[in-house]
Amino acid sequence: MIYIAPSILAADYAALGDDVRKVAGADLLHVDIMDGHFVPNLSFGPDVTRAVDGVTEQFLDMHLMIEQPERWFETYAAAGGDRLVFHVEATADHLAAARQIRELGVQAGFALKPGTPLEPYLDGLDNFAEVMVMSVEPGFGGQKFMPEVLGKVLTLRQHIDERGLDTLIGIDGGIGAATIAQAAAAGVDAFVAGSAVFGADSPAEAVENLRRLATEARATVGRVGEP
Ligand code: DX5
Ligand code: ZN
């Protein structure tokens, strides 16, 4: 299945509830939490998360771009986060972090910066509901997609399929109508899109358009080389 995840980082904060309602047709919402340390930018925190959770039934995928994420798991689970995706670069023990998250009754995921290798994390994949491959340096919306990270997506797709896991592959950064097909063809399941959705005249139509493009391209996964 294809999941389109609008990133509210690109929404209008003075009318956040309205913008969230505009993308009610999206499969989940991507909530970027930045602490000004792990990334050189600040976004919002638990109070805004709770407010967003109050105006939608949608699944909240929390992208925690914060140092020592373990200190915040309980807070973001209580604020309405349905999946807590932390950065492996920010923790010494990603498997312990996954356990902590699951004990809170929510899903665990991890994210990888563009330059972070995937291999050390392949063994423990079965502990995670999502792996989020960053296709820009985390910290800001509106950056250019980095196609070189798709090698990690291909490796993940192969491992997940061979091992029969249900871990989702997410991609985050620079996803829009011009880039979503290549990510989908590499095997991505969940597509984060900030500026491509909230910068569009109709965010709802942008979501549908992205879903259509991803669905068409995803149908080609594994067929490369077939007659
Ligand atoms: C970047 C964030 C992204 C951001 C994506 O650090 O993690 O989720 O919102 O924005 P776009 O889609 O504009 O690249
Ligand atoms: Zn993000």
PDB file of C-alpha atoms and ligand atoms in Angstrom:
ATOM      1  CA  MET A   1       0.000   0.000   0.000  1.00  0.00           C
ATOM      2  CA  ILE A   2       1.038   3.565  -0.681  1.00  0.00           C
ATOM      3  CA  TYR A   3       0.910   6.114   2.126  1.00  0.00           C
ATOM      4  CA  ILE A   4       1.084   9.830   1.409  1.00  0.00           C
ATOM      5  CA  ALA A   5       2.183  11.765   4.478  1.00  0.00           C
ATOM      6  CA  PRO A   6       1.859  15.550   4.313  1.00  0.00           C
ATOM      7  CA  SER A   7       4.454  17.239   6.505  1.00  0.00           C
ATOM      8  CA  ILE A   8       2.826  19.983   8.522  1.00  0.00           C
ATOM      9  CA  LEU A   9       6.213  21.701   8.717  1.00  0.00           C
ATOM     10  CA  ALA A  10       5.127  23.375   5.470  1.00  0.00           C
ATOM     11  CA  ALA A  11       1.637  24.293   6.702  1.00  0.00           C
ATOM     12  CA  ASP A  12       0.416  27.757   7.647  1.00  0.00           C
ATOM     13  CA  TYR A  13       0.950  27.832  11.428  1.00  0.00           C
ATOM     14  CA  ALA A  14      -1.513  30.688  11.863  1.00  0.00           C
ATOM     15  CA  ALA A  15      -4.200  28.451  10.375  1.00  0.00           C
ATOM     16  CA  LEU A  16      -2.858  25.049  11.291  1.00  0.00           C
ATOM     17  CA  GLY A  17      -6.211  23.432  11.984  1.00  0.00           C
ATOM     18  CA  ASP A  18      -7.537  24.524   8.582  1.00  0.00           C
ATOM     19  CA  ASP A  19      -4.470  23.178   6.807  1.00  0.00           C
ATOM     20  CA  VAL A  20      -4.697  19.854   8.632  1.00  0.00           C
ATOM     21  CA  ARG A  21      -8.339  19.529   7.572  1.00  0.00           C
ATOM     22  CA  LYS A  22      -7.375  20.231   3.946  1.00  0.00           C
ATOM     23  CA  VAL A  23      -5.363  16.997   3.874  1.00  0.00           C
ATOM     24  CA  ALA A  24      -7.951  14.836   5.601  1.00  0.00           C
ATOM     25  CA  GLY A  25      -7.713  12.479   2.612  1.00  0.00           C
ATOM     26  CA  ALA A  26      -4.040  11.729   3.299  1.00  0.00           C
ATOM     27  CA  ASP A  27      -3.128   8.398   4.857  1.00  0.00           C
ATOM     28  CA  LEU A  28      -1.179   9.881   7.740  1.00  0.00           C
ATOM     29  CA  LEU A  29       0.318  13.136   8.960  1.00  0.00           C
ATOM     30  CA  HIS A  30       4.039  13.695   9.319  1.00  0.00           C
ATOM     31  CA  VAL A  31       4.967  15.825  12.329  1.00  0.00           C
ATOM     32  CA  ASP A  32       8.530  17.181  12.324  1.00  0.00           C
ATOM     33  CA  ILE A  33       9.941  17.828  15.772  1.00  0.00           C
ATOM     34  CA  MET A  34      13.218  19.799  15.767  1.00  0.00           C
ATOM     35  CA  ASP A  35      15.165  20.819  18.843  1.00  0.00           C
ATOM     36  CA  GLY A  36      17.713  23.311  17.482  1.00  0.00           C
ATOM     37  CA  HIS A  37      20.522  20.912  18.509  1.00  0.00           C
ATOM     38  CA  PHE A  38      20.212  17.702  16.525  1.00  0.00           C
ATOM     39  CA  VAL A  39      19.263  19.920  13.596  1.00  0.00           C
ATOM     40  CA  PRO A  40      19.959  23.654  13.287  1.00  0.00           C
ATOM     41  CA  ASN A  41      16.293  24.600  13.373  1.00  0.00           C
ATOM     42  CA  LEU A  42      13.325  24.616  15.712  1.00  0.00           C
ATOM     43  CA  SER A  43       9.814  23.596  14.782  1.00  0.00           C
ATOM     44  CA  PHE A  44       7.181  22.731  17.350  1.00  0.00           C
ATOM     45  CA  GLY A  45       6.751  20.468  20.320  1.00  0.00           C
ATOM     46  CA  PRO A  46       4.264  18.428  22.323  1.00  0.00           C
ATOM     47  CA  ASP A  47       1.663  21.177  22.738  1.00  0.00           C
ATOM     48  CA  VAL A  48       1.273  21.731  18.997  1.00  0.00           C
ATOM     49  CA  THR A  49       1.268  17.953  18.487  1.00  0.00           C
ATOM     50  CA  ARG A  50      -1.588  17.640  20.981  1.00  0.00           C
ATOM     51  CA  ALA A  51      -3.497  20.434  19.249  1.00  0.00           C
ATOM     52  CA  VAL A  52      -3.110  18.746  15.855  1.00  0.00           C
ATOM     53  CA  ASP A  53      -4.193  15.434  17.327  1.00  0.00           C
ATOM     54  CA  GLY A  54      -7.295  17.191  18.607  1.00  0.00           C
ATOM     55  CA  VAL A  55      -8.491  18.245  15.154  1.00  0.00           C
ATOM     56  CA  THR A  56      -7.890  15.029  13.221  1.00  0.00           C
ATOM     57  CA  GLU A  57      -8.383  11.292  13.484  1.00  0.00           C
ATOM     58  CA  GLN A  58      -5.328  10.770  11.292  1.00  0.00           C
ATOM     59  CA  PHE A  59      -2.359   8.665  12.286  1.00  0.00           C
ATOM     60  CA  LEU A  60       0.488  10.906  13.494  1.00  0.00           C
ATOM     61  CA  ASP A  61       3.930   9.830  12.349  1.00  0.00           C
ATOM     62  CA  MET A  62       6.329  11.713  14.626  1.00  0.00           C
ATOM     63  CA  HIS A  63       9.725  12.511  13.115  1.00  0.00           C
ATOM     64  CA  LEU A  64      11.882  13.236  16.134  1.00  0.00           C
ATOM     65  CA  MET A  65      14.891  15.272  15.024  1.00  0.00           C
ATOM     66  CA  ILE A  66      16.073  15.683  18.594  1.00  0.00           C
ATOM     67  CA  GLU A  67      19.016  14.723  20.764  1.00  0.00           C
ATOM     68  CA  GLN A  68      18.472  12.116  23.468  1.00  0.00           C
ATOM     69  CA  PRO A  69      15.082  11.180  22.003  1.00  0.00           C
ATOM     70  CA  GLU A  70      14.487   8.675  24.824  1.00  0.00           C
ATOM     71  CA  ARG A  71      13.730  11.571  27.172  1.00  0.00           C
ATOM     72  CA  TRP A  72      10.743  12.517  25.035  1.00  0.00           C
ATOM     73  CA  PHE A  73       9.095   9.262  23.996  1.00  0.00           C
ATOM     74  CA  GLU A  74       6.548   9.271  26.774  1.00  0.00           C
ATOM     75  CA  THR A  75       5.640  12.911  26.146  1.00  0.00           C
ATOM     76  CA  TYR A  76       5.058  12.474  22.417  1.00  0.00           C
ATOM     77  CA  ALA A  77       3.114   9.250  22.868  1.00  0.00           C
ATOM     78  CA  ALA A  78       0.877  11.058  25.365  1.00  0.00           C
ATOM     79  CA  ALA A  79       0.527  14.022  22.993  1.00  0.00           C
ATOM     80  CA  GLY A  80      -1.054  11.801  20.343  1.00  0.00           C
ATOM     81  CA  GLY A  81       1.911  10.408  18.406  1.00  0.00           C
ATOM     82  CA  ASP A  82       1.007   7.035  16.897  1.00  0.00           C
ATOM     83  CA  ARG A  83       4.492   6.169  15.693  1.00  0.00           C
ATOM     84  CA  LEU A  84       7.686   7.610  17.132  1.00  0.00           C
ATOM     85  CA  VAL A  85      10.499   7.756  14.583  1.00  0.00           C
ATOM     86  CA  PHE A  86      13.819   8.701  16.165  1.00  0.00           C
ATOM     87  CA  HIS A  87      17.194   9.235  14.497  1.00  0.00           C
ATOM     88  CA  VAL A  88      19.743   6.454  14.973  1.00  0.00           C
ATOM     89  CA  GLU A  89      22.468   9.136  15.013  1.00  0.00           C
ATOM     90  CA  ALA A  90      20.905  10.527  18.194  1.00  0.00           C
ATOM     91  CA  THR A  91      20.880   7.352  20.285  1.00  0.00           C
ATOM     92  CA  ALA A  92      23.478   4.840  21.444  1.00  0.00           C
ATOM     93  CA  ASP A  93      21.102   1.870  21.507  1.00  0.00           C
ATOM     94  CA  HIS A  94      18.404   1.867  18.852  1.00  0.00           C
ATOM     95  CA  LEU A  95      16.980  -1.485  19.917  1.00  0.00           C
ATOM     96  CA  ALA A  96      16.535  -0.324  23.520  1.00  0.00           C
ATOM     97  CA  ALA A  97      14.852   2.798  22.168  1.00  0.00           C
ATOM     98  CA  ALA A  98      12.457   0.654  20.119  1.00  0.00           C
ATOM     99  CA  ARG A  99      11.574  -1.382  23.211  1.00  0.00           C
ATOM    100  CA  GLN A 100      10.887   1.766  25.202  1.00  0.00           C
ATOM    101  CA  ILE A 101       8.580   3.072  22.499  1.00  0.00           C
ATOM    102  CA  ARG A 102       6.657  -0.170  22.152  1.00  0.00           C
ATOM    103  CA  GLU A 103       6.154  -0.353  25.906  1.00  0.00           C
ATOM    104  CA  LEU A 104       4.246   2.927  25.571  1.00  0.00           C
ATOM    105  CA  GLY A 105       1.773   1.188  23.260  1.00  0.00           C
ATOM    106  CA  VAL A 106       2.806   3.001  20.075  1.00  0.00           C
ATOM    107  CA  GLN A 107       4.816   1.997  17.013  1.00  0.00           C
ATOM    108  CA  ALA A 108       8.572   2.506  16.684  1.00  0.00           C
ATOM    109  CA  GLY A 109      10.526   3.697  13.676  1.00  0.00           C
ATOM    110  CA  PHE A 110      13.999   4.956  12.978  1.00  0.00           C
ATOM    111  CA  ALA A 111      15.307   7.550  10.543  1.00  0.00           C
ATOM    112  CA  LEU A 112      18.657   7.745   8.758  1.00  0.00           C
ATOM    113  CA  LYS A 113      20.351  10.938   7.607  1.00  0.00           C
ATOM    114  CA  PRO A 114      21.527  10.805   3.974  1.00  0.00           C
ATOM    115  CA  GLY A 115      25.120   9.984   4.959  1.00  0.00           C
ATOM    116  CA  THR A 116      24.276   7.342   7.589  1.00  0.00           C
ATOM    117  CA  PRO A 117      24.812   3.751   6.460  1.00  0.00           C
ATOM    118  CA  LEU A 118      21.969   1.275   6.740  1.00  0.00           C
ATOM    119  CA  GLU A 119      23.950  -1.929   7.294  1.00  0.00           C
ATOM    120  CA  PRO A 120      24.395  -1.686  11.109  1.00  0.00           C
ATOM    121  CA  TYR A 121      20.606  -1.541  11.490  1.00  0.00           C
ATOM    122  CA  LEU A 122      19.504  -4.325   9.163  1.00  0.00           C
ATOM    123  CA  ASP A 123      19.602  -7.116  11.759  1.00  0.00           C
ATOM    124  CA  GLY A 124      17.120  -5.444  14.074  1.00  0.00           C
ATOM    125  CA  LEU A 125      14.632  -4.402  11.392  1.00  0.00           C
ATOM    126  CA  ASP A 126      11.905  -6.617  12.804  1.00  0.00           C
ATOM    127  CA  ASN A 127      11.681  -4.292  15.832  1.00  0.00           C
ATOM    128  CA  PHE A 128      10.511  -1.392  13.718  1.00  0.00           C
ATOM    129  CA  ALA A 129       7.258  -0.513  12.000  1.00  0.00           C
ATOM    130  CA  GLU A 130       9.014   2.019   9.769  1.00  0.00           C
ATOM    131  CA  VAL A 131      12.449   2.974   8.507  1.00  0.00           C
ATOM    132  CA  MET A 132      12.562   6.542   7.278  1.00  0.00           C
ATOM    133  CA  VAL A 133      15.254   7.240   4.723  1.00  0.00           C
ATOM    134  CA  MET A 134      16.076  10.944   4.637  1.00  0.00           C
ATOM    135  CA  SER A 135      16.499  12.263   1.120  1.00  0.00           C
ATOM    136  CA  VAL A 136      17.655  15.712   2.308  1.00  0.00           C
ATOM    137  CA  GLU A 137      19.735  16.791   5.304  1.00  0.00           C
ATOM    138  CA  PRO A 138      17.152  17.072   8.076  1.00  0.00           C
ATOM    139  CA  GLY A 139      16.300  20.521   9.375  1.00  0.00           C
ATOM    140  CA  PHE A 140      14.460  22.379   6.658  1.00  0.00           C
ATOM    141  CA  GLY A 141      11.638  21.901   4.191  1.00  0.00           C
ATOM    142  CA  GLY A 142      11.855  22.774   0.517  1.00  0.00           C
ATOM    143  CA  GLN A 143      15.257  21.218  -0.201  1.00  0.00           C
ATOM    144  CA  LYS A 144      16.338  19.280  -3.275  1.00  0.00           C
ATOM    145  CA  PHE A 145      15.786  15.503  -3.380  1.00  0.00           C
ATOM    146  CA  MET A 146      18.985  13.400  -3.140  1.00  0.00           C
ATOM    147  CA  PRO A 147      18.535  10.388  -5.447  1.00  0.00           C
ATOM    148  CA  GLU A 148      21.698   8.723  -4.136  1.00  0.00           C
ATOM    149  CA  VAL A 149      19.808   7.591  -1.021  1.00  0.00           C
ATOM    150  CA  LEU A 150      17.668   5.261  -3.137  1.00  0.00           C
ATOM    151  CA  GLY A 151      20.383   2.595  -2.833  1.00  0.00           C
ATOM    152  CA  LYS A 152      19.367   2.274   0.830  1.00  0.00           C
ATOM    153  CA  VAL A 153      15.739   1.918  -0.234  1.00  0.00           C
ATOM    154  CA  LEU A 154      16.597  -0.909  -2.640  1.00  0.00           C
ATOM    155  CA  THR A 155      18.545  -2.761   0.079  1.00  0.00           C
ATOM    156  CA  LEU A 156      15.718  -2.290   2.575  1.00  0.00           C
ATOM    157  CA  ARG A 157      13.095  -3.487   0.093  1.00  0.00           C
ATOM    158  CA  GLN A 158      15.089  -6.652  -0.548  1.00  0.00           C
ATOM    159  CA  HIS A 159      15.613  -7.417   3.175  1.00  0.00           C
ATOM    160  CA  ILE A 160      12.038  -6.686   4.144  1.00  0.00           C
ATOM    161  CA  ASP A 161      10.591  -8.804   1.354  1.00  0.00           C
ATOM    162  CA  GLU A 162      13.009 -11.722   1.797  1.00  0.00           C
ATOM    163  CA  ARG A 163      12.410 -11.833   5.543  1.00  0.00           C
ATOM    164  CA  GLY A 164       8.640 -11.341   5.206  1.00  0.00           C
ATOM    165  CA  LEU A 165       8.666  -8.271   7.492  1.00  0.00           C
ATOM    166  CA  ASP A 166       5.914  -5.678   7.540  1.00  0.00           C
ATOM    167  CA  THR A 167       8.288  -2.747   8.177  1.00  0.00           C
ATOM    168  CA  LEU A 168       7.348   0.246   6.038  1.00  0.00           C
ATOM    169  CA  ILE A 169       9.946   2.125   4.057  1.00  0.00           C
ATOM    170  CA  GLY A 170       9.465   5.881   4.325  1.00  0.00           C
ATOM    171  CA  ILE A 171      11.217   8.619   2.419  1.00  0.00           C
ATOM    172  CA  ASP A 172      11.453  12.207   3.606  1.00  0.00           C
ATOM    173  CA  GLY A 173      12.705  15.284   1.777  1.00  0.00           C
ATOM    174  CA  GLY A 174      12.235  16.795  -1.649  1.00  0.00           C
ATOM    175  CA  ILE A 175       9.353  14.508  -2.602  1.00  0.00           C
ATOM    176  CA  GLY A 176       6.972  15.949  -5.191  1.00  0.00           C
ATOM    177  CA  ALA A 177       5.498  15.199  -8.592  1.00  0.00           C
ATOM    178  CA  ALA A 178       8.955  15.219 -10.203  1.00  0.00           C
ATOM    179  CA  THR A 179      10.621  12.816  -7.743  1.00  0.00           C
ATOM    180  CA  ILE A 180       7.988  10.524  -6.250  1.00  0.00           C
ATOM    181  CA  ALA A 181       8.002   7.978  -9.089  1.00  0.00           C
ATOM    182  CA  GLN A 182      11.688   7.135  -8.746  1.00  0.00           C
ATOM    183  CA  ALA A 183      11.287   6.660  -5.002  1.00  0.00           C
ATOM    184  CA  ALA A 184       8.225   4.470  -5.515  1.00  0.00           C
ATOM    185  CA  ALA A 185       9.967   2.367  -8.146  1.00  0.00           C
ATOM    186  CA  ALA A 186      12.803   1.731  -5.678  1.00  0.00           C
ATOM    187  CA  GLY A 187      10.255   0.332  -3.219  1.00  0.00           C
ATOM    188  CA  VAL A 188       9.193   3.146  -0.882  1.00  0.00           C
ATOM    189  CA  ASP A 189       5.816   2.683   0.864  1.00  0.00           C
ATOM    190  CA  ALA A 190       5.349   5.988   2.719  1.00  0.00           C
ATOM    191  CA  PHE A 191       6.090   9.339   1.098  1.00  0.00           C
ATOM    192  CA  VAL A 192       6.515  12.488   3.146  1.00  0.00           C
ATOM    193  CA  ALA A 193       5.718  15.679   1.264  1.00  0.00           C
ATOM    194  CA  GLY A 194       5.747  19.147   2.772  1.00  0.00           C
ATOM    195  CA  SER A 195       6.093  21.940   0.243  1.00  0.00           C
ATOM    196  CA  ALA A 196       4.678  19.823  -2.592  1.00  0.00           C
ATOM    197  CA  VAL A 197       1.412  19.502  -0.643  1.00  0.00           C
ATOM    198  CA  PHE A 198       0.999  22.726   1.313  1.00  0.00           C
ATOM    199  CA  GLY A 199       2.582  24.868  -1.415  1.00  0.00           C
ATOM    200  CA  ALA A 200      -0.023  23.662  -3.911  1.00  0.00           C
ATOM    201  CA  ASP A 201      -3.211  25.587  -4.696  1.00  0.00           C
ATOM    202  CA  SER A 202      -5.151  22.552  -3.560  1.00  0.00           C
ATOM    203  CA  PRO A 203      -3.327  20.440  -0.961  1.00  0.00           C
ATOM    204  CA  ALA A 204      -6.058  17.788  -1.249  1.00  0.00           C
ATOM    205  CA  GLU A 205      -5.535  17.457  -4.996  1.00  0.00           C
ATOM    206  CA  ALA A 206      -1.768  17.413  -4.534  1.00  0.00           C
ATOM    207  CA  VAL A 207      -2.124  14.439  -2.195  1.00  0.00           C
ATOM    208  CA  GLU A 208      -4.268  12.563  -4.715  1.00  0.00           C
ATOM    209  CA  ASN A 209      -1.885  13.355  -7.553  1.00  0.00           C
ATOM    210  CA  LEU A 210       1.117  12.132  -5.563  1.00  0.00           C
ATOM    211  CA  ARG A 211      -0.723   8.958  -4.608  1.00  0.00           C
ATOM    212  CA  ARG A 212      -1.572   8.267  -8.249  1.00  0.00           C
ATOM    213  CA  LEU A 213       2.020   8.822  -9.402  1.00  0.00           C
ATOM    214  CA  ALA A 214       3.414   6.637  -6.615  1.00  0.00           C
ATOM    215  CA  THR A 215       0.902   3.853  -7.193  1.00  0.00           C
ATOM    216  CA  GLU A 216       1.701   3.706 -10.898  1.00  0.00           C
ATOM    217  CA  ALA A 217       5.453   3.636 -10.309  1.00  0.00           C
ATOM    218  CA  ARG A 218       5.252   1.193  -7.391  1.00  0.00           C
ATOM    219  CA  ALA A 219       3.563  -1.336  -9.656  1.00  0.00           C
ATOM    220  CA  THR A 220       6.869  -1.650 -11.500  1.00  0.00           C
ATOM    221  CA  VAL A 221       8.885  -2.753  -8.409  1.00  0.00           C
ATOM    222  CA  GLY A 222      10.502  -6.120  -8.997  1.00  0.00           C
ATOM    223  CA  ARG A 223       9.532  -6.121 -12.652  1.00  0.00           C
ATOM    224  CA  VAL A 224      12.766  -4.560 -13.864  1.00  0.00           C
ATOM    225  CA  GLY A 225      14.295  -6.910 -16.427  1.00  0.00           C
ATOM    226  CA  GLU A 226      11.103  -8.903 -16.933  1.00  0.00           C
ATOM    227  CA  PRO A 227       9.912  -9.290 -20.494  1.00  0.00           C
TER     228      PRO A 227
HETATM  229  C1  DX5 B   1      13.094  18.015   6.867  1.00  0.00           C
HETATM  230  C2  DX5 B   1      11.823  17.384   7.325  1.00  0.00           C
HETATM  231  C3  DX5 B   1      10.862  17.074   6.267  1.00  0.00           C
HETATM  232  C4  DX5 B   1      10.304  18.276   5.556  1.00  0.00           C
HETATM  233  C5  DX5 B   1      10.137  17.871   4.130  1.00  0.00           C
HETATM  234  O1  DX5 B   1      14.002  18.004   7.920  1.00  0.00           O
HETATM  235  O2  DX5 B   1      12.096  16.173   8.012  1.00  0.00           O
HETATM  236  O3  DX5 B   1       9.787  16.272   6.748  1.00  0.00           O
HETATM  237  O4  DX5 B   1       9.072  18.713   6.035  1.00  0.00           O
HETATM  238  O5  DX5 B   1       9.827  18.995   3.394  1.00  0.00           O
HETATM  239  P1  DX5 B   1       9.768  18.978   1.816  1.00  0.00           P
HETATM  240  O6  DX5 B   1       8.749  17.959   1.409  1.00  0.00           O
HETATM  241  O7  DX5 B   1       9.400  20.366   1.477  1.00  0.00           O
HETATM  242  O8  DX5 B   1      11.156  18.585   1.331  1.00  0.00           O
HETATM  243 ZN    ZN B   2      10.389  14.882   8.476  1.00  0.00          ZN
END
